[in-house]
Each structure stands twice: as C-alpha cells, then as structure tokens.
C-alpha cells in the first residue's frame, strides 16, 4: 500500500485529533479552548485556516467524535458509511499540488475551508484509502484495558495491538512476563 507524504501527515493528524478527546467524563479534554486548537493547527501544519474561533473549536470537536467512530467501526462497510458522511459534509475540491517541494499529490479541502472541513476532507480521504485498499482493519483502537487510544497499524503483518504510548505495550509485556514467571515457579 502506497502511503504518500500527505496521507501520512493526515493519518498522524487524525490519530492525534481523536486522541485529544477525554477518555471518560472525568478526564480533561486536550482541546479545551481556542488556544489549544491553535497549537494543534500549528503543530500539524494545517494551512490556510485563518483566524480560529469558538465556532471552529466546537466544529472540530464534533468531527473528532465522528473520526473516533471510524476507528471503532467493526467492518469496512460501517467505516465507509461514516467516512462518506464526513467527507460529503466537508465539501471537497480535489486538486493537484506540488507545494513546498513535495511530489505531486492531491489536496481535498476546498479553498477557504474552515479547519473542521479541512480536517474532515483530507483526513477523511486518507482513511478512505485504507478502506479502498482492503486495509480498514489497520485503523484500530488500543487493546490495553484502560486505554482505547486510536492508532494506525502500519506493521507489515497488521499485528500491532497497542498504541504508541509507552505505558501500553510495555505494561502488558511486563504483565505477561510476570504471569509466565509465576507459572514457571509453580
Ligand atoms: Zn500537501
Ligand atoms: Zn494504549
């Protein structure tokens, strides 16, 4: 599966976006205000979104929930329906570009799109390619019991089960190791 620079950026962006959501009602939102959204936009080099407002913040939080649903989709058909809705609502304008020295690739967001529509269009299409390639199951949520962060499994044999956060993979390895030792000790 060919993953271009822009697809890769869009994937990183959408994973980070989904993971800003609070894990439960008691946890803090990592996008609490417009300043946090401005940081997010800057860190992910989301261009041409103009001055951000409370309206942008609530619109981005809304699509964040819809992207989270894509990562939780049980099969390609469910993911496709969710992605179609996201992308249709954003109003896309595919166009070829070779900005900033990158090879030719397609941008999907319409000129002058709000940040929420920009994310819905370009991240939505990045996820669409996984469905097209028969790789929807690579869009995952971490299997650690108290985590559930979103991630994209780019391992060759689709074997990744835990998110990047160091605690998840490691903690479970340690638990498995301890269990084996206990068994061996009888
Ligand atoms: Zn680009
Ligand atoms: Zn995790």
PDB file of C-alpha atoms and ligand atoms in Angstrom:
ATOM      1  CA  UNK A   1       0.000   0.000   0.000  1.00  0.00           C
ATOM      2  CA  UNK A   2       1.480   3.321  -1.124  1.00  0.00           C
ATOM      3  CA  UNK A   3       1.307   5.942   1.605  1.00  0.00           C
ATOM      4  CA  UNK A   4       2.277   9.382   0.319  1.00  0.00           C
ATOM      5  CA  UNK A   5       3.656  12.174   2.438  1.00  0.00           C
ATOM      6  CA  UNK A   6       0.277  13.877   2.654  1.00  0.00           C
ATOM      7  CA  UNK A   7      -1.580  10.715   3.572  1.00  0.00           C
ATOM      8  CA  UNK A   8       0.964  10.093   6.275  1.00  0.00           C
ATOM      9  CA  UNK A   9       0.548  13.617   7.651  1.00  0.00           C
ATOM     10  CA  UNK A  10      -3.233  13.316   7.513  1.00  0.00           C
ATOM     11  CA  UNK A  11      -3.071   9.992   9.374  1.00  0.00           C
ATOM     12  CA  UNK A  12      -0.861  11.418  12.102  1.00  0.00           C
ATOM     13  CA  UNK A  13      -3.183  14.388  12.380  1.00  0.00           C
ATOM     14  CA  UNK A  14      -6.385  12.382  12.643  1.00  0.00           C
ATOM     15  CA  UNK A  15      -4.907   9.968  15.194  1.00  0.00           C
ATOM     16  CA  UNK A  16      -3.698  12.888  17.312  1.00  0.00           C
ATOM     17  CA  UNK A  17      -7.068  14.597  16.946  1.00  0.00           C
ATOM     18  CA  UNK A  18      -9.059  11.550  18.051  1.00  0.00           C
ATOM     19  CA  UNK A  19      -6.704  11.106  20.996  1.00  0.00           C
ATOM     20  CA  UNK A  20      -7.306  14.633  22.292  1.00  0.00           C
ATOM     21  CA  UNK A  21     -10.769  13.502  23.367  1.00  0.00           C
ATOM     22  CA  UNK A  22     -11.197  12.754  27.079  1.00  0.00           C
ATOM     23  CA  UNK A  23     -11.201   9.024  27.775  1.00  0.00           C
ATOM     24  CA  UNK A  24     -14.171   9.388  30.104  1.00  0.00           C
ATOM     25  CA  UNK A  25     -16.339  12.139  31.543  1.00  0.00           C
ATOM     26  CA  UNK A  26     -13.938  12.798  34.387  1.00  0.00           C
ATOM     27  CA  UNK A  27     -10.825  13.251  32.227  1.00  0.00           C
ATOM     28  CA  UNK A  28      -9.772  16.628  30.831  1.00  0.00           C
ATOM     29  CA  UNK A  29     -10.251  17.471  27.153  1.00  0.00           C
ATOM     30  CA  UNK A  30      -6.902  18.064  25.435  1.00  0.00           C
ATOM     31  CA  UNK A  31      -8.626  20.619  23.207  1.00  0.00           C
ATOM     32  CA  UNK A  32     -10.119  22.764  25.973  1.00  0.00           C
ATOM     33  CA  UNK A  33     -10.057  26.147  24.219  1.00  0.00           C
ATOM     34  CA  UNK A  34      -9.242  28.047  21.044  1.00  0.00           C
ATOM     35  CA  UNK A  35      -5.581  28.461  22.081  1.00  0.00           C
ATOM     36  CA  UNK A  36      -5.221  24.672  22.274  1.00  0.00           C
ATOM     37  CA  UNK A  37      -6.777  24.356  18.833  1.00  0.00           C
ATOM     38  CA  UNK A  38      -4.322  26.970  17.515  1.00  0.00           C
ATOM     39  CA  UNK A  39      -1.451  24.867  18.902  1.00  0.00           C
ATOM     40  CA  UNK A  40      -2.888  21.765  17.286  1.00  0.00           C
ATOM     41  CA  UNK A  41      -3.160  23.523  13.913  1.00  0.00           C
ATOM     42  CA  UNK A  42       0.409  24.836  14.162  1.00  0.00           C
ATOM     43  CA  UNK A  43       1.901  21.525  15.285  1.00  0.00           C
ATOM     44  CA  UNK A  44       0.243  19.665  12.424  1.00  0.00           C
ATOM     45  CA  UNK A  45       0.980  22.340   9.820  1.00  0.00           C
ATOM     46  CA  UNK A  46      -2.652  22.695   8.802  1.00  0.00           C
ATOM     47  CA  UNK A  47      -2.505  25.542   6.318  1.00  0.00           C
ATOM     48  CA  UNK A  48      -4.921  28.290   5.252  1.00  0.00           C
ATOM     49  CA  UNK A  49      -7.412  28.061   8.079  1.00  0.00           C
ATOM     50  CA  UNK A  50      -7.367  31.755   9.014  1.00  0.00           C
ATOM     51  CA  UNK A  51      -8.238  33.052  12.472  1.00  0.00           C
ATOM     52  CA  UNK A  52      -9.769  30.415  14.719  1.00  0.00           C
ATOM     53  CA  UNK A  53     -12.874  30.942  16.845  1.00  0.00           C
ATOM     54  CA  UNK A  54     -15.105  29.177  19.355  1.00  0.00           C
ATOM     55  CA  UNK A  55     -17.161  28.062  16.386  1.00  0.00           C
ATOM     56  CA  UNK A  56     -14.098  26.276  14.930  1.00  0.00           C
ATOM     57  CA  UNK A  57     -13.418  24.657  18.285  1.00  0.00           C
ATOM     58  CA  UNK A  58     -16.894  23.177  18.587  1.00  0.00           C
ATOM     59  CA  UNK A  59     -16.896  22.107  14.912  1.00  0.00           C
ATOM     60  CA  UNK A  60     -13.528  20.341  15.338  1.00  0.00           C
ATOM     61  CA  UNK A  61     -14.717  18.579  18.488  1.00  0.00           C
ATOM     62  CA  UNK A  62     -17.776  17.402  16.606  1.00  0.00           C
ATOM     63  CA  UNK A  63     -15.787  15.861  13.745  1.00  0.00           C
ATOM     64  CA  UNK A  64     -13.356  14.418  16.300  1.00  0.00           C
ATOM     65  CA  UNK A  65     -16.215  12.297  17.607  1.00  0.00           C
ATOM     66  CA  UNK A  66     -17.074  11.199  14.087  1.00  0.00           C
ATOM     67  CA  UNK A  67     -13.468  10.214  13.358  1.00  0.00           C
ATOM     68  CA  UNK A  68     -13.381   8.266  16.628  1.00  0.00           C
ATOM     69  CA  UNK A  69     -16.345   6.283  15.311  1.00  0.00           C
ATOM     70  CA  UNK A  70     -14.373   5.380  12.152  1.00  0.00           C
ATOM     71  CA  UNK A  71     -11.587   3.894  14.294  1.00  0.00           C
ATOM     72  CA  UNK A  72     -14.189   1.905  16.194  1.00  0.00           C
ATOM     73  CA  UNK A  73     -16.004   0.709  13.044  1.00  0.00           C
ATOM     74  CA  UNK A  74     -16.464  -3.078  13.094  1.00  0.00           C
ATOM     75  CA  UNK A  75     -16.095  -3.600   9.336  1.00  0.00           C
ATOM     76  CA  UNK A  76     -15.320  -1.801   6.034  1.00  0.00           C
ATOM     77  CA  UNK A  77     -18.988  -1.131   5.267  1.00  0.00           C
ATOM     78  CA  UNK A  78     -19.547   0.671   8.546  1.00  0.00           C
ATOM     79  CA  UNK A  79     -16.301   2.642   8.107  1.00  0.00           C
ATOM     80  CA  UNK A  80     -17.260   3.576   4.537  1.00  0.00           C
ATOM     81  CA  UNK A  81     -20.642   4.952   5.602  1.00  0.00           C
ATOM     82  CA  UNK A  82     -19.037   7.083   8.315  1.00  0.00           C
ATOM     83  CA  UNK A  83     -16.291   8.364   6.021  1.00  0.00           C
ATOM     84  CA  UNK A  84     -18.772   9.166   3.239  1.00  0.00           C
ATOM     85  CA  UNK A  85     -20.802  11.307   5.635  1.00  0.00           C
ATOM     86  CA  UNK A  86     -17.723  13.115   6.946  1.00  0.00           C
ATOM     87  CA  UNK A  87     -16.300  13.893   3.525  1.00  0.00           C
ATOM     88  CA  UNK A  88     -19.645  14.856   1.983  1.00  0.00           C
ATOM     89  CA  UNK A  89     -20.355  17.344   4.757  1.00  0.00           C
ATOM     90  CA  UNK A  90     -16.942  18.966   4.266  1.00  0.00           C
ATOM     91  CA  UNK A  91     -17.482  19.814   0.596  1.00  0.00           C
ATOM     92  CA  UNK A  92     -14.299  18.680  -1.135  1.00  0.00           C
ATOM     93  CA  UNK A  93     -12.426  20.188  -4.072  1.00  0.00           C
ATOM     94  CA  UNK A  94      -9.736  17.725  -5.179  1.00  0.00           C
ATOM     95  CA  UNK A  95      -6.784  19.456  -6.771  1.00  0.00           C
ATOM     96  CA  UNK A  96      -3.217  18.553  -7.624  1.00  0.00           C
ATOM     97  CA  UNK A  97      -0.439  20.442  -5.901  1.00  0.00           C
ATOM     98  CA  UNK A  98       3.357  20.236  -5.538  1.00  0.00           C
ATOM     99  CA  UNK A  99       3.683  22.817  -2.766  1.00  0.00           C
ATOM    100  CA  UNK A 100       6.788  23.123  -0.607  1.00  0.00           C
ATOM    101  CA  UNK A 101       8.891  20.845  -2.796  1.00  0.00           C
ATOM    102  CA  UNK A 102       6.732  17.739  -2.327  1.00  0.00           C
ATOM    103  CA  UNK A 103       5.879  15.485  -5.265  1.00  0.00           C
ATOM    104  CA  UNK A 104       2.503  15.868  -6.923  1.00  0.00           C
ATOM    105  CA  UNK A 105      -0.312  14.874  -4.665  1.00  0.00           C
ATOM    106  CA  UNK A 106      -3.983  15.713  -4.218  1.00  0.00           C
ATOM    107  CA  UNK A 107      -5.449  18.098  -1.667  1.00  0.00           C
ATOM    108  CA  UNK A 108      -9.127  17.579  -0.964  1.00  0.00           C
ATOM    109  CA  UNK A 109     -10.156  20.501   1.213  1.00  0.00           C
ATOM    110  CA  UNK A 110     -11.888  23.377  -0.578  1.00  0.00           C
ATOM    111  CA  UNK A 111     -10.052  26.726  -0.786  1.00  0.00           C
ATOM    112  CA  UNK A 112     -11.046  28.801   2.229  1.00  0.00           C
ATOM    113  CA  UNK A 113     -12.360  25.741   4.096  1.00  0.00           C
ATOM    114  CA  UNK A 114     -12.751  26.017   7.864  1.00  0.00           C
ATOM    115  CA  UNK A 115     -10.324  23.973   9.931  1.00  0.00           C
ATOM    116  CA  UNK A 116     -13.039  21.387  10.661  1.00  0.00           C
ATOM    117  CA  UNK A 117     -13.880  20.999   6.957  1.00  0.00           C
ATOM    118  CA  UNK A 118     -10.182  20.882   6.074  1.00  0.00           C
ATOM    119  CA  UNK A 119      -9.656  18.026   8.539  1.00  0.00           C
ATOM    120  CA  UNK A 120     -12.828  16.204   7.521  1.00  0.00           C
ATOM    121  CA  UNK A 121     -11.893  16.340   3.817  1.00  0.00           C
ATOM    122  CA  UNK A 122      -8.198  15.469   3.926  1.00  0.00           C
ATOM    123  CA  UNK A 123      -8.174  13.127   6.904  1.00  0.00           C
ATOM    124  CA  UNK A 124     -11.426  11.564   5.706  1.00  0.00           C
ATOM    125  CA  UNK A 125      -9.846  10.787   2.330  1.00  0.00           C
ATOM    126  CA  UNK A 126      -6.704   9.411   3.975  1.00  0.00           C
ATOM    127  CA  UNK A 127      -8.908   6.968   5.879  1.00  0.00           C
ATOM    128  CA  UNK A 128     -10.922   6.250   2.727  1.00  0.00           C
ATOM    129  CA  UNK A 129      -7.778   4.896   1.041  1.00  0.00           C
ATOM    130  CA  UNK A 130      -7.470   2.258   3.762  1.00  0.00           C
ATOM    131  CA  UNK A 131     -10.974   1.026   3.002  1.00  0.00           C
ATOM    132  CA  UNK A 132     -10.215   1.044  -0.751  1.00  0.00           C
ATOM    133  CA  UNK A 133      -7.004  -0.929  -0.193  1.00  0.00           C
ATOM    134  CA  UNK A 134      -8.826  -3.553   1.885  1.00  0.00           C
ATOM    135  CA  UNK A 135      -6.899  -2.356   4.935  1.00  0.00           C
ATOM    136  CA  UNK A 136      -9.682  -0.911   7.092  1.00  0.00           C
ATOM    137  CA  UNK A 137      -8.678  -3.162   9.966  1.00  0.00           C
ATOM    138  CA  UNK A 138      -5.420  -1.222  10.278  1.00  0.00           C
ATOM    139  CA  UNK A 139      -7.461   1.625  11.765  1.00  0.00           C
ATOM    140  CA  UNK A 140      -7.500   0.461  15.347  1.00  0.00           C
ATOM    141  CA  UNK A 141      -8.036   1.296  18.944  1.00  0.00           C
ATOM    142  CA  UNK A 142      -5.509   0.210  21.554  1.00  0.00           C
ATOM    143  CA  UNK A 143      -6.390  -3.082  23.237  1.00  0.00           C
ATOM    144  CA  UNK A 144      -4.940  -2.178  26.607  1.00  0.00           C
ATOM    145  CA  UNK A 145      -7.843  -2.439  29.062  1.00  0.00           C
ATOM    146  CA  UNK A 146      -7.894   1.181  30.224  1.00  0.00           C
ATOM    147  CA  UNK A 147      -6.585   2.902  27.108  1.00  0.00           C
ATOM    148  CA  UNK A 148      -8.567   2.707  23.834  1.00  0.00           C
ATOM    149  CA  UNK A 149      -6.443   5.362  22.089  1.00  0.00           C
ATOM    150  CA  UNK A 150      -6.715   5.355  18.292  1.00  0.00           C
ATOM    151  CA  UNK A 151      -3.758   4.356  16.122  1.00  0.00           C
ATOM    152  CA  UNK A 152      -2.982   3.217  12.577  1.00  0.00           C
ATOM    153  CA  UNK A 153      -1.268  -0.144  12.410  1.00  0.00           C
ATOM    154  CA  UNK A 154       1.404   0.168   9.702  1.00  0.00           C
ATOM    155  CA  UNK A 155       3.182  -3.041  10.698  1.00  0.00           C
ATOM    156  CA  UNK A 156       3.718  -5.466   7.841  1.00  0.00           C
ATOM    157  CA  UNK A 157       1.516  -8.232   9.207  1.00  0.00           C
ATOM    158  CA  UNK A 158      -1.089  -6.000  10.895  1.00  0.00           C
ATOM    159  CA  UNK A 159      -0.114  -7.402  14.249  1.00  0.00           C
ATOM    160  CA  UNK A 160       0.052  -4.267  16.360  1.00  0.00           C
ATOM    161  CA  UNK A 161      -2.403  -4.276  19.239  1.00  0.00           C
ATOM    162  CA  UNK A 162      -1.329  -1.360  21.413  1.00  0.00           C
ATOM    163  CA  UNK A 163      -0.910   2.353  20.899  1.00  0.00           C
ATOM    164  CA  UNK A 164       2.352   4.313  20.923  1.00  0.00           C
ATOM    165  CA  UNK A 165       2.038   5.445  24.483  1.00  0.00           C
ATOM    166  CA  UNK A 166       4.972   3.746  26.158  1.00  0.00           C
ATOM    167  CA  UNK A 167       2.872   2.565  29.039  1.00  0.00           C
ATOM    168  CA  UNK A 168       0.579   0.358  26.960  1.00  0.00           C
ATOM    169  CA  UNK A 169       2.830  -2.061  25.090  1.00  0.00           C
ATOM    170  CA  UNK A 170       5.372  -2.201  27.904  1.00  0.00           C
ATOM    171  CA  UNK A 171       2.944  -2.626  30.721  1.00  0.00           C
ATOM    172  CA  UNK A 172       1.301  -5.570  29.018  1.00  0.00           C
ATOM    173  CA  UNK A 173       4.645  -7.172  28.215  1.00  0.00           C
ATOM    174  CA  UNK A 174       5.570  -6.900  31.863  1.00  0.00           C
ATOM    175  CA  UNK A 175       2.255  -8.400  32.949  1.00  0.00           C
ATOM    176  CA  UNK A 176       2.716 -11.333  30.552  1.00  0.00           C
ATOM    177  CA  UNK A 177       6.296 -11.836  31.749  1.00  0.00           C
ATOM    178  CA  UNK A 178       5.234 -11.876  35.391  1.00  0.00           C
ATOM    179  CA  UNK A 179       2.444 -14.341  34.631  1.00  0.00           C
ATOM    180  CA  UNK A 180       4.908 -16.672  32.886  1.00  0.00           C
ATOM    181  CA  UNK A 181       7.356 -16.457  35.773  1.00  0.00           C
ATOM    182  CA  UNK A 182       4.658 -17.236  38.269  1.00  0.00           C
ATOM    183  CA  UNK A 183       3.625 -20.243  36.214  1.00  0.00           C
ATOM    184  CA  UNK A 184       7.215 -21.453  35.942  1.00  0.00           C
ATOM    185  CA  UNK A 185       7.709 -21.041  39.673  1.00  0.00           C
ATOM    186  CA  UNK A 186       4.569 -23.180  40.131  1.00  0.00           C
TER     187      UNK A 186
HETATM  188 ZN1  LIG B   1       0.130  18.771   0.582  1.00  0.00          ZN
HETATM  189 ZN1  LIG B   2      -2.768   2.372  24.584  1.00  0.00          ZN
END
